[in-house]
């Protein structure tokens, strides 16, 4: 830990007037140290008292002979109010060669004298270290030597707690090969050496010669923090205890991918993340196939839209939204999107409808697809809708519905579409007609909207198509404007992944690529990574591509088979230590990856957030019953 002072936060004094008013005309001090110093400091033999706080500064007077990289990791992760201060002073190589040569001579003489086994081993180790240092200096490859001085300052609220913390710390220091020393009657000067004021008051006790390699091993390069200004709190760094604060809208893209086995806490994390974005004024859209969000949405005044064969909620697959992309404001380097702006909205809609139908009939042939497109064009023409139509003048009731398309195909009596017609009939007059055959009766006036698809979980032939239809509808809503911050959450995203029909996942991938242009970000989550990575077209794996387009990733507890699948598809690279963390059955924990940074994170919620997102968990944790 290091103390830092922000000079901009200190009072700005005028030379005379403010000083006179605050302290009187005869006061002549007030530098930074005076301003931040405690009102009262009492120095005792082996500790100091700052008001109600007790402190002690330890000196490190010896180090292990052969320190290696990351050897101080346990010290830097030590739980307690401690400050580690290290001073480095470069020493000229020629002086060090003479000094080390003399030390070697002295150690050789000492070994000839009678020594206890312990002292003899210590002397041999020091001699070996000195000879290694001399070899490096003489070779010229590593001829920079440093005097290294280390101070450890600890602080507690009582003397008993200070003694307990000192005892625990001493045990760790001895384990690491560090020898601590309490500078009796020198507490004040030792404390000054631990402050960030560039004072090293006790060098005669603390110095140790180190070459560049050894000195660099003292630095905590293994520590990683994710702390971004004005971000959203994601959780707590399980290693350091610091908050994990992420501003996804400052990253290269604004997207996130969440992976974890059933029961790992995926949905809880997404609920907390959604609540925090919502409180920051974001517009929120959720696709929920498992009914995880229903109660939460109702409690905070959101709009819950249940999609089922009996709900009567309809999103007309044939409706064309008038959210035309403004090509003037497009990024010219995105060829695919630029090409889309040259198409009419009807072209774009027909392409989506064909994906929708391919989810209804998984073995649809290119010929069937072409014949269906002809029927679609005729169906739109019957409603006076053509390639040149201005859709901003249209309402939902101006568009054809699936029943109109069915009638057109039926009248053609084309045997090549008999199978497709039989399937379409269930969506026109059969069990699924109340969900698809009609004009859109959903309004999206709320800033928090959740589409609940739970009632379709037993209908594997319908659920992917319904999920795609909702996603297409929401995308049209998202692209209406570029001024409102918004976020799309797609839970159980593997539902849309199909190895025989990757186009639904391709649509989600395109959303991931382009949503940032509309001040938006997307979060996709799955518990079935093998299914999620199954949508492949040529050399393109769309599930993997979505992961690649997610600057933020949160990987929670996984089955062994899931870890193997990540390696098989080369989707996310994990270290052995990270794999160990993910194998632990620890709910709400995992590895969060933000760009090139990654930390072990625990999901934490405030009591109010916990009460909203997981009432049963709240009652168990806090012992309080949640009211209605």
PDB file of C-alpha atoms in Angstrom, residues 291-507:
ATOM      1  CA  UNK A 291     -37.972 -16.203 -15.334  1.00  0.00           C
ATOM      2  CA  UNK A 292     -35.105 -15.008 -13.167  1.00  0.00           C
ATOM      3  CA  UNK A 293     -36.010 -11.317 -13.353  1.00  0.00           C
ATOM      4  CA  UNK A 294     -39.825 -11.272 -13.023  1.00  0.00           C
ATOM      5  CA  UNK A 295     -40.116 -10.281  -9.344  1.00  0.00           C
ATOM      6  CA  UNK A 296     -37.263  -7.791  -9.540  1.00  0.00           C
ATOM      7  CA  UNK A 297     -38.735  -6.036 -12.579  1.00  0.00           C
ATOM      8  CA  UNK A 298     -42.103  -5.664 -10.863  1.00  0.00           C
ATOM      9  CA  UNK A 299     -40.569  -4.306  -7.660  1.00  0.00           C
ATOM     10  CA  UNK A 300     -38.721  -1.467  -9.364  1.00  0.00           C
ATOM     11  CA  UNK A 301     -41.501  -0.465 -11.754  1.00  0.00           C
ATOM     12  CA  UNK A 302     -40.232  -2.060 -14.933  1.00  0.00           C
ATOM     13  CA  UNK A 303     -42.322  -3.527 -17.727  1.00  0.00           C
ATOM     14  CA  UNK A 304     -42.632  -7.327 -17.787  1.00  0.00           C
ATOM     15  CA  UNK A 305     -43.707  -8.808 -21.120  1.00  0.00           C
ATOM     16  CA  UNK A 306     -44.518 -12.521 -20.992  1.00  0.00           C
ATOM     17  CA  UNK A 307     -44.191 -14.362 -24.283  1.00  0.00           C
ATOM     18  CA  UNK A 308     -46.179 -17.599 -24.374  1.00  0.00           C
ATOM     19  CA  UNK A 309     -48.774 -19.425 -26.447  1.00  0.00           C
ATOM     20  CA  UNK A 310     -51.470 -18.213 -24.044  1.00  0.00           C
ATOM     21  CA  UNK A 311     -50.357 -14.697 -23.098  1.00  0.00           C
ATOM     22  CA  UNK A 312     -51.799 -12.962 -26.158  1.00  0.00           C
ATOM     23  CA  UNK A 313     -48.642 -10.851 -26.413  1.00  0.00           C
ATOM     24  CA  UNK A 314     -47.717 -10.533 -30.080  1.00  0.00           C
ATOM     25  CA  UNK A 315     -44.644  -9.243 -31.869  1.00  0.00           C
ATOM     26  CA  UNK A 316     -45.492  -9.361 -35.563  1.00  0.00           C
ATOM     27  CA  UNK A 317     -42.473 -10.887 -37.368  1.00  0.00           C
ATOM     28  CA  UNK A 318     -43.527  -9.023 -40.551  1.00  0.00           C
ATOM     29  CA  UNK A 319     -43.653  -5.531 -39.073  1.00  0.00           C
ATOM     30  CA  UNK A 320     -40.983  -3.141 -40.339  1.00  0.00           C
ATOM     31  CA  UNK A 321     -39.857  -0.652 -37.722  1.00  0.00           C
ATOM     32  CA  UNK A 322     -39.006   2.826 -39.020  1.00  0.00           C
ATOM     33  CA  UNK A 323     -35.643   3.025 -37.191  1.00  0.00           C
ATOM     34  CA  UNK A 324     -33.696   3.687 -40.370  1.00  0.00           C
ATOM     35  CA  UNK A 325     -29.955   4.089 -39.891  1.00  0.00           C
ATOM     36  CA  UNK A 326     -28.671   7.577 -40.602  1.00  0.00           C
ATOM     37  CA  UNK A 327     -25.863   6.893 -43.069  1.00  0.00           C
ATOM     38  CA  UNK A 328     -24.486  10.421 -42.656  1.00  0.00           C
ATOM     39  CA  UNK A 329     -23.328   9.570 -39.141  1.00  0.00           C
ATOM     40  CA  UNK A 330     -21.932   6.110 -39.908  1.00  0.00           C
ATOM     41  CA  UNK A 331     -18.343   5.133 -39.293  1.00  0.00           C
ATOM     42  CA  UNK A 332     -16.986   4.763 -42.802  1.00  0.00           C
ATOM     43  CA  UNK A 333     -14.696   1.859 -41.870  1.00  0.00           C
ATOM     44  CA  UNK A 334     -17.556  -0.547 -41.187  1.00  0.00           C
ATOM     45  CA  UNK A 335     -18.183  -1.963 -44.670  1.00  0.00           C
ATOM     46  CA  UNK A 336     -20.942  -4.332 -43.618  1.00  0.00           C
ATOM     47  CA  UNK A 337     -23.023  -1.648 -41.938  1.00  0.00           C
ATOM     48  CA  UNK A 338     -22.341   0.830 -44.715  1.00  0.00           C
ATOM     49  CA  UNK A 339     -23.685  -1.693 -47.210  1.00  0.00           C
ATOM     50  CA  UNK A 340     -26.822  -2.169 -45.104  1.00  0.00           C
ATOM     51  CA  UNK A 341     -27.583   1.555 -45.182  1.00  0.00           C
ATOM     52  CA  UNK A 342     -27.793   1.310 -48.968  1.00  0.00           C
ATOM     53  CA  UNK A 343     -30.567  -1.277 -48.688  1.00  0.00           C
ATOM     54  CA  UNK A 344     -34.165  -0.387 -48.058  1.00  0.00           C
ATOM     55  CA  UNK A 345     -35.673  -1.348 -44.732  1.00  0.00           C
ATOM     56  CA  UNK A 346     -37.758  -3.939 -46.538  1.00  0.00           C
ATOM     57  CA  UNK A 347     -34.596  -5.667 -47.805  1.00  0.00           C
ATOM     58  CA  UNK A 348     -33.285  -5.807 -44.255  1.00  0.00           C
ATOM     59  CA  UNK A 349     -36.566  -7.090 -42.842  1.00  0.00           C
ATOM     60  CA  UNK A 350     -36.944  -9.872 -45.386  1.00  0.00           C
ATOM     61  CA  UNK A 351     -33.421 -11.077 -44.581  1.00  0.00           C
ATOM     62  CA  UNK A 352     -34.370 -11.300 -40.900  1.00  0.00           C
ATOM     63  CA  UNK A 353     -37.681 -13.036 -41.624  1.00  0.00           C
ATOM     64  CA  UNK A 354     -35.821 -15.735 -43.563  1.00  0.00           C
ATOM     65  CA  UNK A 355     -33.644 -16.360 -40.494  1.00  0.00           C
ATOM     66  CA  UNK A 356     -36.812 -16.553 -38.387  1.00  0.00           C
ATOM     67  CA  UNK A 357     -38.346 -19.136 -40.735  1.00  0.00           C
ATOM     68  CA  UNK A 358     -35.133 -21.169 -40.762  1.00  0.00           C
ATOM     69  CA  UNK A 359     -35.539 -21.510 -36.993  1.00  0.00           C
ATOM     70  CA  UNK A 360     -39.090 -22.789 -37.472  1.00  0.00           C
ATOM     71  CA  UNK A 361     -38.073 -25.298 -40.162  1.00  0.00           C
ATOM     72  CA  UNK A 362     -34.484 -26.303 -39.471  1.00  0.00           C
ATOM     73  CA  UNK A 363     -33.976 -28.166 -42.762  1.00  0.00           C
ATOM     74  CA  UNK A 364     -35.250 -25.369 -44.998  1.00  0.00           C
ATOM     75  CA  UNK A 365     -33.640 -25.561 -48.446  1.00  0.00           C
ATOM     76  CA  UNK A 366     -32.300 -22.688 -50.574  1.00  0.00           C
ATOM     77  CA  UNK A 367     -35.155 -23.287 -53.023  1.00  0.00           C
ATOM     78  CA  UNK A 368     -37.774 -23.066 -50.285  1.00  0.00           C
ATOM     79  CA  UNK A 369     -36.127 -19.898 -49.002  1.00  0.00           C
ATOM     80  CA  UNK A 370     -36.290 -18.307 -52.473  1.00  0.00           C
ATOM     81  CA  UNK A 371     -39.952 -19.256 -52.966  1.00  0.00           C
ATOM     82  CA  UNK A 372     -40.855 -17.918 -49.510  1.00  0.00           C
ATOM     83  CA  UNK A 373     -39.137 -14.620 -50.369  1.00  0.00           C
ATOM     84  CA  UNK A 374     -41.276 -14.287 -53.503  1.00  0.00           C
ATOM     85  CA  UNK A 375     -44.389 -14.859 -51.404  1.00  0.00           C
ATOM     86  CA  UNK A 376     -43.212 -12.322 -48.839  1.00  0.00           C
ATOM     87  CA  UNK A 377     -42.737  -9.634 -51.477  1.00  0.00           C
ATOM     88  CA  UNK A 378     -46.231 -10.295 -52.846  1.00  0.00           C
ATOM     89  CA  UNK A 379     -47.702 -10.207 -49.331  1.00  0.00           C
ATOM     90  CA  UNK A 380     -46.113  -6.792 -48.681  1.00  0.00           C
ATOM     91  CA  UNK A 381     -47.209  -5.503 -52.102  1.00  0.00           C
ATOM     92  CA  UNK A 382     -50.793  -6.465 -51.263  1.00  0.00           C
ATOM     93  CA  UNK A 383     -50.493  -3.948 -48.398  1.00  0.00           C
ATOM     94  CA  UNK A 384     -48.997  -1.292 -50.734  1.00  0.00           C
ATOM     95  CA  UNK A 385     -45.540  -1.802 -49.246  1.00  0.00           C
ATOM     96  CA  UNK A 386     -42.629  -1.768 -51.683  1.00  0.00           C
ATOM     97  CA  UNK A 387     -38.870  -1.229 -51.655  1.00  0.00           C
ATOM     98  CA  UNK A 388     -39.388   2.551 -51.711  1.00  0.00           C
ATOM     99  CA  UNK A 389     -41.999   2.779 -48.923  1.00  0.00           C
ATOM    100  CA  UNK A 390     -41.493   5.438 -46.226  1.00  0.00           C
ATOM    101  CA  UNK A 391     -42.125   3.419 -43.081  1.00  0.00           C
ATOM    102  CA  UNK A 392     -42.156   6.440 -40.803  1.00  0.00           C
ATOM    103  CA  UNK A 393     -45.776   6.966 -41.860  1.00  0.00           C
ATOM    104  CA  UNK A 394     -46.859   3.411 -41.036  1.00  0.00           C
ATOM    105  CA  UNK A 395     -48.466   2.041 -37.867  1.00  0.00           C
ATOM    106  CA  UNK A 396     -48.421  -1.546 -36.651  1.00  0.00           C
ATOM    107  CA  UNK A 397     -51.810  -2.270 -38.227  1.00  0.00           C
ATOM    108  CA  UNK A 398     -50.582  -1.260 -41.692  1.00  0.00           C
ATOM    109  CA  UNK A 399     -48.387  -4.371 -41.990  1.00  0.00           C
ATOM    110  CA  UNK A 400     -49.315  -7.884 -43.130  1.00  0.00           C
ATOM    111  CA  UNK A 401     -49.326 -10.733 -40.589  1.00  0.00           C
ATOM    112  CA  UNK A 402     -48.343 -14.388 -40.883  1.00  0.00           C
ATOM    113  CA  UNK A 403     -51.927 -15.285 -41.791  1.00  0.00           C
ATOM    114  CA  UNK A 404     -51.636 -13.112 -44.918  1.00  0.00           C
ATOM    115  CA  UNK A 405     -48.440 -14.886 -45.947  1.00  0.00           C
ATOM    116  CA  UNK A 406     -50.001 -18.287 -45.280  1.00  0.00           C
ATOM    117  CA  UNK A 407     -52.965 -17.406 -47.480  1.00  0.00           C
ATOM    118  CA  UNK A 408     -50.685 -16.321 -50.343  1.00  0.00           C
ATOM    119  CA  UNK A 409     -48.613 -19.507 -50.207  1.00  0.00           C
ATOM    120  CA  UNK A 410     -51.714 -21.671 -49.940  1.00  0.00           C
ATOM    121  CA  UNK A 411     -53.233 -20.056 -53.018  1.00  0.00           C
ATOM    122  CA  UNK A 412     -50.087 -20.836 -55.048  1.00  0.00           C
ATOM    123  CA  UNK A 413     -50.591 -24.571 -54.411  1.00  0.00           C
ATOM    124  CA  UNK A 414     -46.881 -25.130 -54.875  1.00  0.00           C
ATOM    125  CA  UNK A 415     -45.996 -28.657 -53.717  1.00  0.00           C
ATOM    126  CA  UNK A 416     -42.443 -27.542 -52.980  1.00  0.00           C
ATOM    127  CA  UNK A 417     -43.728 -25.501 -50.013  1.00  0.00           C
ATOM    128  CA  UNK A 418     -46.103 -28.103 -48.570  1.00  0.00           C
ATOM    129  CA  UNK A 419     -43.865 -28.989 -45.622  1.00  0.00           C
ATOM    130  CA  UNK A 420     -43.195 -25.360 -44.795  1.00  0.00           C
ATOM    131  CA  UNK A 421     -46.905 -24.539 -45.083  1.00  0.00           C
ATOM    132  CA  UNK A 422     -47.784 -27.334 -42.629  1.00  0.00           C
ATOM    133  CA  UNK A 423     -45.361 -25.883 -40.058  1.00  0.00           C
ATOM    134  CA  UNK A 424     -46.497 -22.299 -40.676  1.00  0.00           C
ATOM    135  CA  UNK A 425     -50.103 -23.335 -40.048  1.00  0.00           C
ATOM    136  CA  UNK A 426     -49.370 -23.964 -36.336  1.00  0.00           C
ATOM    137  CA  UNK A 427     -48.247 -20.319 -36.110  1.00  0.00           C
ATOM    138  CA  UNK A 428     -51.305 -19.013 -37.966  1.00  0.00           C
ATOM    139  CA  UNK A 429     -54.216 -21.005 -36.610  1.00  0.00           C
ATOM    140  CA  UNK A 430     -52.641 -23.558 -34.276  1.00  0.00           C
ATOM    141  CA  UNK A 431     -51.174 -23.568 -30.774  1.00  0.00           C
ATOM    142  CA  UNK A 432     -48.677 -20.775 -31.469  1.00  0.00           C
ATOM    143  CA  UNK A 433     -51.049 -18.413 -33.259  1.00  0.00           C
ATOM    144  CA  UNK A 434     -51.689 -16.205 -30.200  1.00  0.00           C
ATOM    145  CA  UNK A 435     -47.971 -15.494 -30.012  1.00  0.00           C
ATOM    146  CA  UNK A 436     -47.118 -14.722 -33.664  1.00  0.00           C
ATOM    147  CA  UNK A 437     -50.193 -14.203 -35.852  1.00  0.00           C
ATOM    148  CA  UNK A 438     -51.391 -10.674 -35.363  1.00  0.00           C
ATOM    149  CA  UNK A 439     -50.344  -7.064 -35.188  1.00  0.00           C
ATOM    150  CA  UNK A 440     -47.767  -6.048 -32.606  1.00  0.00           C
ATOM    151  CA  UNK A 441     -49.472  -5.127 -29.328  1.00  0.00           C
ATOM    152  CA  UNK A 442     -46.349  -4.408 -27.291  1.00  0.00           C
ATOM    153  CA  UNK A 443     -45.286  -0.895 -26.411  1.00  0.00           C
ATOM    154  CA  UNK A 444     -41.824  -0.058 -25.163  1.00  0.00           C
ATOM    155  CA  UNK A 445     -42.483   3.146 -23.252  1.00  0.00           C
ATOM    156  CA  UNK A 446     -40.696   1.982 -20.075  1.00  0.00           C
ATOM    157  CA  UNK A 447     -36.977   2.430 -19.424  1.00  0.00           C
ATOM    158  CA  UNK A 448     -36.725  -1.091 -17.975  1.00  0.00           C
ATOM    159  CA  UNK A 449     -38.213  -3.816 -20.155  1.00  0.00           C
ATOM    160  CA  UNK A 450     -37.977  -7.573 -19.649  1.00  0.00           C
ATOM    161  CA  UNK A 451     -39.217 -10.224 -22.083  1.00  0.00           C
ATOM    162  CA  UNK A 452     -40.031 -13.401 -20.139  1.00  0.00           C
ATOM    163  CA  UNK A 453     -39.847 -16.612 -22.240  1.00  0.00           C
ATOM    164  CA  UNK A 454     -40.074 -19.132 -19.397  1.00  0.00           C
ATOM    165  CA  UNK A 455     -43.343 -20.677 -20.642  1.00  0.00           C
ATOM    166  CA  UNK A 456     -41.605 -21.743 -23.850  1.00  0.00           C
ATOM    167  CA  UNK A 457     -38.822 -23.806 -22.210  1.00  0.00           C
ATOM    168  CA  UNK A 458     -40.593 -27.097 -23.017  1.00  0.00           C
ATOM    169  CA  UNK A 459     -41.182 -26.050 -26.633  1.00  0.00           C
ATOM    170  CA  UNK A 460     -37.717 -26.485 -28.126  1.00  0.00           C
ATOM    171  CA  UNK A 461     -39.077 -26.030 -31.653  1.00  0.00           C
ATOM    172  CA  UNK A 462     -40.509 -22.586 -30.822  1.00  0.00           C
ATOM    173  CA  UNK A 463     -38.246 -21.084 -28.144  1.00  0.00           C
ATOM    174  CA  UNK A 464     -35.270 -20.182 -30.418  1.00  0.00           C
ATOM    175  CA  UNK A 465     -37.574 -18.552 -32.991  1.00  0.00           C
ATOM    176  CA  UNK A 466     -39.416 -16.583 -30.296  1.00  0.00           C
ATOM    177  CA  UNK A 467     -36.124 -15.466 -28.764  1.00  0.00           C
ATOM    178  CA  UNK A 468     -34.832 -14.336 -32.152  1.00  0.00           C
ATOM    179  CA  UNK A 469     -38.106 -12.495 -32.857  1.00  0.00           C
ATOM    180  CA  UNK A 470     -37.815 -10.607 -29.556  1.00  0.00           C
ATOM    181  CA  UNK A 471     -34.141  -9.826 -30.194  1.00  0.00           C
ATOM    182  CA  UNK A 472     -34.918  -8.484 -33.672  1.00  0.00           C
ATOM    183  CA  UNK A 473     -37.726  -6.341 -32.241  1.00  0.00           C
ATOM    184  CA  UNK A 474     -35.472  -4.947 -29.505  1.00  0.00           C
ATOM    185  CA  UNK A 475     -32.675  -4.195 -31.953  1.00  0.00           C
ATOM    186  CA  UNK A 476     -35.062  -1.996 -33.937  1.00  0.00           C
ATOM    187  CA  UNK A 477     -35.914  -0.176 -30.717  1.00  0.00           C
ATOM    188  CA  UNK A 478     -32.264   0.212 -29.707  1.00  0.00           C
ATOM    189  CA  UNK A 479     -31.286   1.720 -33.056  1.00  0.00           C
ATOM    190  CA  UNK A 480     -33.993   4.392 -32.943  1.00  0.00           C
ATOM    191  CA  UNK A 481     -31.639   6.910 -31.376  1.00  0.00           C
ATOM    192  CA  UNK A 482     -27.991   7.536 -30.589  1.00  0.00           C
ATOM    193  CA  UNK A 483     -28.461   9.827 -27.590  1.00  0.00           C
ATOM    194  CA  UNK A 484     -29.653   7.500 -24.782  1.00  0.00           C
ATOM    195  CA  UNK A 485     -27.332   5.156 -22.945  1.00  0.00           C
ATOM    196  CA  UNK A 486     -28.772   1.656 -23.096  1.00  0.00           C
ATOM    197  CA  UNK A 487     -27.893  -1.930 -22.250  1.00  0.00           C
ATOM    198  CA  UNK A 488     -29.158  -5.266 -23.604  1.00  0.00           C
ATOM    199  CA  UNK A 489     -28.994  -8.431 -21.452  1.00  0.00           C
ATOM    200  CA  UNK A 490     -29.456 -11.827 -23.145  1.00  0.00           C
ATOM    201  CA  UNK A 491     -29.564 -14.647 -20.609  1.00  0.00           C
ATOM    202  CA  UNK A 492     -29.136 -18.290 -21.690  1.00  0.00           C
ATOM    203  CA  UNK A 493     -27.802 -17.118 -25.055  1.00  0.00           C
ATOM    204  CA  UNK A 494     -26.964 -20.703 -26.080  1.00  0.00           C
ATOM    205  CA  UNK A 495     -30.654 -21.215 -26.885  1.00  0.00           C
ATOM    206  CA  UNK A 496     -30.141 -19.419 -30.196  1.00  0.00           C
ATOM    207  CA  UNK A 497     -27.008 -21.409 -31.079  1.00  0.00           C
ATOM    208  CA  UNK A 498     -27.596 -24.203 -33.583  1.00  0.00           C
ATOM    209  CA  UNK A 499     -24.800 -26.049 -35.421  1.00  0.00           C
ATOM    210  CA  UNK A 500     -27.160 -26.578 -38.380  1.00  0.00           C
ATOM    211  CA  UNK A 501     -28.362 -22.974 -38.473  1.00  0.00           C
ATOM    212  CA  UNK A 502     -25.826 -20.417 -37.219  1.00  0.00           C
ATOM    213  CA  UNK A 503     -27.637 -17.362 -38.578  1.00  0.00           C
ATOM    214  CA  UNK A 504     -29.441 -16.491 -35.337  1.00  0.00           C
ATOM    215  CA  UNK A 505     -26.113 -16.320 -33.513  1.00  0.00           C
ATOM    216  CA  UNK A 506     -24.733 -14.344 -36.441  1.00  0.00           C
ATOM    217  CA  UNK A 507     -27.472 -11.777 -35.833  1.00  0.00           C
TER     218      UNK A 507
END
